[in-house]
XYZ file of C-alpha atoms in Angstrom:
367
model
C 76.734 -0.076 74.893
C 76.972 1.914 72.034
C 73.694 0.632 71.472
C 72.487 1.592 74.513
C 73.124 5.524 73.995
C 71.732 5.282 70.551
C 68.709 4.193 71.819
C 68.591 6.499 74.483
C 69.628 9.043 72.369
C 66.738 8.570 70.045
C 64.157 7.951 73.024
C 65.108 11.835 74.382
C 64.883 13.109 70.601
C 61.750 11.433 70.230
C 60.447 13.126 73.616
C 61.906 16.226 72.813
C 59.715 16.443 69.865
C 56.542 15.528 70.526
C 57.299 18.219 72.662
C 57.571 20.612 70.037
C 54.838 19.301 68.443
C 51.984 18.054 71.063
C 48.868 19.233 68.185
C 50.371 17.263 65.521
C 51.542 13.727 67.895
C 47.596 14.236 69.480
C 46.001 14.117 65.897
C 48.011 11.255 64.565
C 46.993 8.918 67.376
C 43.929 9.992 67.219
C 44.561 9.496 63.272
C 46.070 5.737 64.252
C 43.376 5.097 67.107
C 40.538 5.473 64.259
C 42.363 3.787 62.060
C 42.783 0.622 64.169
C 39.266 0.286 65.805
C 37.094 1.655 62.490
C 39.150 -0.866 59.354
C 42.234 -2.938 61.845
C 39.739 -4.001 64.276
C 36.803 -5.568 62.608
C 38.834 -7.005 59.817
C 41.094 -9.377 61.559
C 40.172 -10.269 64.847
C 37.746 -12.427 63.152
C 40.061 -14.430 61.465
C 42.336 -14.134 64.741
C 39.597 -16.006 66.611
C 39.442 -18.426 63.214
C 42.508 -19.532 63.214
C 42.774 -19.842 67.289
C 39.805 -21.690 67.037
C 41.659 -24.441 64.157
C 45.436 -24.532 65.931
C 43.450 -25.657 68.793
C 40.817 -28.638 67.196
C 42.211 -31.291 65.665
C 41.651 -30.619 61.883
C 44.696 -29.226 61.756
C 46.683 -32.806 61.594
C 44.562 -33.781 58.629
C 44.849 -30.382 56.856
C 48.772 -31.131 57.265
C 48.423 -35.340 56.159
C 46.219 -33.824 53.110
C 47.851 -31.291 51.594
C 51.684 -32.737 52.553
C 52.012 -34.022 49.089
C 51.614 -30.978 47.074
C 54.015 -29.064 49.420
C 57.009 -31.454 49.646
C 56.589 -31.125 45.931
C 56.460 -28.003 46.066
C 58.234 -26.510 47.943
C 60.180 -29.393 49.771
C 58.226 -28.454 52.647
C 55.495 -30.260 54.910
C 51.664 -29.874 54.685
C 51.418 -26.714 56.942
C 53.533 -24.445 54.888
C 50.358 -24.409 52.736
C 48.062 -23.741 55.823
C 50.120 -20.916 57.011
C 50.335 -19.845 52.939
C 47.238 -19.430 52.442
C 46.025 -18.913 56.574
C 48.312 -15.930 55.517
C 46.885 -14.556 52.299
C 43.842 -14.313 53.097
C 43.992 -12.814 56.947
C 46.380 -10.595 56.143
C 49.809 -9.506 58.342
C 50.564 -10.595 60.840
C 48.472 -13.653 60.737
C 50.598 -15.193 58.677
C 53.350 -14.716 61.358
C 50.584 -16.251 63.968
C 50.091 -19.395 62.535
C 53.060 -20.581 61.019
C 54.080 -20.324 64.747
C 51.308 -22.247 66.318
C 52.452 -24.748 63.481
C 56.240 -24.941 64.477
C 54.630 -24.722 68.695
C 52.258 -27.447 68.061
C 55.578 -29.116 66.128
C 53.846 -28.976 62.203
C 57.186 -27.693 61.418
C 61.016 -28.147 62.184
C 62.548 -25.113 63.593
C 64.664 -24.166 60.201
C 60.933 -25.502 57.908
C 59.204 -22.664 59.970
C 62.214 -20.648 59.415
C 61.711 -20.899 56.305
C 57.825 -20.668 56.139
C 57.551 -17.454 57.671
C 59.890 -15.631 54.811
C 56.863 -15.988 52.066
C 53.795 -16.533 54.732
C 53.293 -13.531 55.872
C 51.136 -11.115 53.950
C 48.570 -8.447 53.226
C 45.105 -9.573 52.953
C 42.698 -9.190 50.325
C 40.334 -7.037 52.862
C 42.733 -3.946 52.265
C 44.665 -4.484 49.207
C 41.006 -4.517 47.410
C 38.257 -3.033 49.448
C 40.378 -0.352 51.381
C 43.110 0.221 48.473
C 41.243 -0.589 45.757
C 37.759 -0.134 46.593
C 37.968 3.304 48.720
C 41.296 5.205 47.503
C 41.774 4.047 44.107
C 37.802 3.683 43.127
C 38.976 1.734 40.765
C 38.165 -2.472 42.830
C 39.830 -3.641 39.326
C 43.061 -2.055 40.282
C 42.320 -3.378 44.196
C 42.105 -7.087 42.102
C 45.140 -6.599 40.262
C 47.436 -5.467 43.276
C 46.190 -8.647 44.979
C 47.367 -10.797 42.162
C 50.863 -9.466 41.921
C 51.056 -9.311 45.844
C 50.177 -12.884 45.367
C 52.880 -13.686 42.292
C 55.087 -12.008 44.612
C 54.627 -14.015 47.740
C 54.556 -17.105 45.769
C 57.957 -15.881 43.362
C 59.768 -15.582 47.240
C 58.828 -19.585 48.425
C 59.969 -20.868 45.029
C 62.931 -18.840 45.861
C 63.396 -20.492 48.685
C 62.797 -23.444 47.433
C 66.384 -23.439 46.437
C 67.362 -24.303 49.709
C 66.336 -27.136 51.822
C 64.682 -26.640 55.844
C 65.874 -29.912 57.716
C 63.123 -31.799 58.416
C 60.887 -32.530 61.177
C 62.408 -35.438 63.452
C 60.156 -35.174 65.698
C 56.124 -36.800 65.363
C 52.599 -34.659 66.262
C 51.049 -35.807 69.716
C 47.214 -35.841 68.557
C 46.632 -35.818 71.902
C 47.530 -33.076 73.372
C 45.518 -31.327 76.408
C 44.943 -28.441 73.699
C 43.087 -30.859 71.257
C 41.051 -32.900 74.079
C 39.316 -30.051 75.505
C 35.641 -29.158 75.405
C 34.833 -26.227 73.527
C 33.567 -23.549 75.354
C 37.419 -23.286 76.739
C 38.592 -23.797 73.138
C 36.414 -21.031 72.097
C 36.673 -19.157 75.388
C 40.713 -19.120 74.724
C 40.984 -18.420 70.959
C 38.614 -14.899 71.540
C 41.245 -14.064 74.753
C 44.112 -15.409 72.195
C 43.369 -12.754 69.968
C 42.319 -9.763 71.726
C 45.842 -9.581 72.927
C 47.125 -10.198 69.813
C 44.774 -6.896 68.089
C 45.330 -4.673 71.896
C 49.237 -5.203 70.887
C 48.636 -4.701 66.670
C 46.713 -0.830 67.695
C 49.329 -0.174 69.896
C 51.920 -0.538 67.305
C 49.131 1.573 64.914
C 49.288 4.517 67.425
C 52.969 4.625 68.152
C 53.522 4.200 63.831
C 51.088 7.214 63.048
C 52.658 9.632 65.595
C 56.068 8.723 64.456
C 55.195 9.246 60.194
C 53.465 12.487 61.750
C 56.483 13.824 63.255
C 58.650 12.342 60.266
C 57.296 13.519 57.392
C 56.793 16.757 59.524
C 60.431 17.025 60.895
C 62.620 15.954 57.599
C 62.678 18.421 55.262
C 63.030 21.511 57.935
C 65.684 19.403 58.895
C 67.505 18.279 55.769
C 66.849 22.040 54.694
C 69.684 23.530 55.495
C 71.970 21.269 53.966
C 70.237 22.044 50.124
C 68.293 19.341 49.956
C 64.534 18.246 49.634
C 62.552 15.858 49.292
C 58.718 15.648 46.976
C 55.998 14.693 48.783
C 55.274 11.952 46.907
C 59.099 10.939 48.507
C 57.942 11.640 51.543
C 54.763 9.070 51.073
C 56.720 6.896 50.697
C 59.030 7.157 53.343
C 56.124 7.268 55.346
C 55.351 3.860 53.924
C 58.231 1.913 54.626
C 57.603 2.958 58.364
C 53.682 2.665 58.935
C 51.394 0.777 55.564
C 48.468 1.881 56.116
C 49.136 5.715 56.383
C 51.843 5.639 53.188
C 49.348 3.843 50.684
C 46.533 6.079 51.826
C 49.315 9.002 51.390
C 50.581 7.661 48.114
C 46.161 7.139 46.501
C 45.724 10.278 47.050
C 48.297 12.292 45.668
C 48.559 13.481 42.224
C 50.581 11.279 41.066
C 49.552 9.175 37.665
C 48.907 5.556 37.987
C 52.033 3.913 36.389
C 54.193 6.777 38.943
C 52.195 5.052 41.719
C 50.956 2.060 41.433
C 54.733 0.666 41.710
C 55.860 2.067 44.801
C 52.125 1.450 47.210
C 53.141 -2.282 45.622
C 56.262 -2.178 47.316
C 54.673 -1.375 50.174
C 52.694 -3.404 50.458
C 54.893 -6.234 49.263
C 57.464 -4.916 51.806
C 55.037 -4.254 54.904
C 56.645 -1.771 56.805
C 58.988 -1.421 59.481
C 55.602 -1.378 61.671
C 54.516 -4.811 61.072
C 58.462 -6.123 61.331
C 57.335 -4.661 65.214
C 54.019 -6.492 65.051
C 55.883 -9.937 63.772
C 58.944 -9.727 66.541
C 55.585 -9.673 68.420
C 53.964 -12.925 67.949
C 57.037 -14.697 67.891
C 58.530 -13.390 70.817
C 58.024 -17.067 72.469
C 59.269 -18.513 69.679
C 63.621 -19.203 69.248
C 62.527 -17.047 65.346
C 65.726 -14.765 63.736
C 63.408 -11.593 61.836
C 66.810 -10.783 59.636
C 65.939 -13.643 56.533
C 62.168 -12.021 57.047
C 63.321 -9.142 57.072
C 65.500 -8.661 53.778
C 63.390 -11.205 52.182
C 60.381 -8.988 52.333
C 62.310 -6.758 51.524
C 62.802 -8.626 48.013
C 58.794 -9.383 47.425
C 59.407 -5.209 47.625
C 61.168 -5.047 44.754
C 60.108 -8.248 42.574
C 56.200 -6.267 43.539
C 57.291 -3.261 42.326
C 58.636 -3.984 38.490
C 56.283 -6.581 38.585
C 53.422 -4.020 38.483
C 56.297 -1.675 36.289
C 55.835 -4.411 34.145
C 52.493 -5.639 34.316
C 50.153 -3.021 34.343
C 50.830 -1.065 31.084
C 49.717 -4.419 29.284
C 46.843 -4.152 32.217
C 46.052 -0.819 31.425
C 45.718 -2.267 27.603
C 44.078 -4.329 27.340
C 41.540 -2.577 29.883
C 41.143 0.090 27.320
C 42.000 -1.010 24.197
C 40.337 -5.142 23.690
C 36.260 -4.557 23.903
C 36.553 -7.824 26.490
C 37.177 -7.272 30.277
C 39.162 -10.288 31.104
C 39.539 -10.665 35.367
C 42.559 -9.955 36.634
C 42.929 -13.917 37.993
C 42.624 -15.712 34.725
C 46.346 -13.786 33.709
C 47.420 -14.594 38.017
C 46.131 -18.042 36.943
C 48.085 -18.608 33.592
C 51.130 -16.858 35.261
C 51.329 -19.113 37.546
C 51.126 -22.447 34.886
C 54.094 -21.194 33.474
C 55.827 -20.605 36.296
C 54.716 -23.830 37.851
C 56.028 -25.876 34.290
C 59.134 -23.980 33.968
C 60.131 -25.046 38.368
C 58.670 -28.614 36.358
C 60.428 -28.779 33.218
C 63.437 -31.089 34.383
C 60.867 -33.332 35.665
C 57.956 -34.108 33.780
C 61.075 -33.778 29.962
C 63.482 -36.531 31.970
C 60.452 -39.394 33.055
C 59.323 -40.114 29.335
C 63.194 -39.924 28.549
C 63.761 -42.908 31.611
C 60.852 -44.338 30.008
C 62.686 -44.405 26.354
C 66.179 -45.109 27.634
C 64.713 -48.561 30.142
C 62.576 -49.937 26.498
C 65.702 -49.821 24.077
C 68.444 -51.455 27.313
C 65.585 -54.383 27.748
C 65.827 -53.868 23.698
C 69.242 -55.161 23.220
């Protein structure tokens, strides 16, 4: 009862605020619509259609079998987990959640496995981080690649943390002769396009609504807290708005007067966390499956903090390397080196124990 009363109060409060600032709401909705139409629609819709085609084809079973050996060693998960992780990184929010849902519905992942994969597979895409944030907003493509590396590394670290929590393995096998796989390509393509349009329209509605919410938040909050002798700086307001809607917050921080050493960790946090708008988009994607968003929310929050700390630590090193050394070391080489170190750290026990066991057996045989 209390939740319903709170929800009704919030709705009426929001309606009243929108009536007080009609021009602001119209401009914010127009801005959100243009953001969706110019940036999200062309970059996300092709990926959604291709992912839908992939999920409806027989190729998925072969990929699952091929990658299973690696993912069992890395995450103690089936091969589909790597597919969800890769496609989530390539396509961006909320495609990682969509792929995970499809893998669960097609019995490639159990419920506990899919819940675990969801926590690290739903991430921001390189088109937004490198193209929009790095090239267009920061006017530095190398910084875009640096943020992409931080984002990828933080997601990978979350997956390594989840490795310690074993998921209940699938007790069923995929039936490869289902009706979806036997459909003609034209039917499969039509269904993929239809599903893609449904998804992208809902994503656009969330972006437009949260654009209005962010504009009202930035306008009303300072006036609301000023009688209590509280004051928020513009950068704090931009960061808080980014926690609500990713694109507006990141865009504002990129165009602010903050030095990169201050703004980049905040941007990395928002990219890692995703924002409440992405959380609602993910909730829509997962509405027909029994997934819990509580662990997903906390692990995305943890990914945001990890991204913040990694940027704080690695940006001075990256800046020194760019400014002080006569050569430019691409950031992906740094990423490959760090991932190799992580791999060694995660497999030290196995790598060391095998020679010891072999030597012990030889000693026993000699005696």
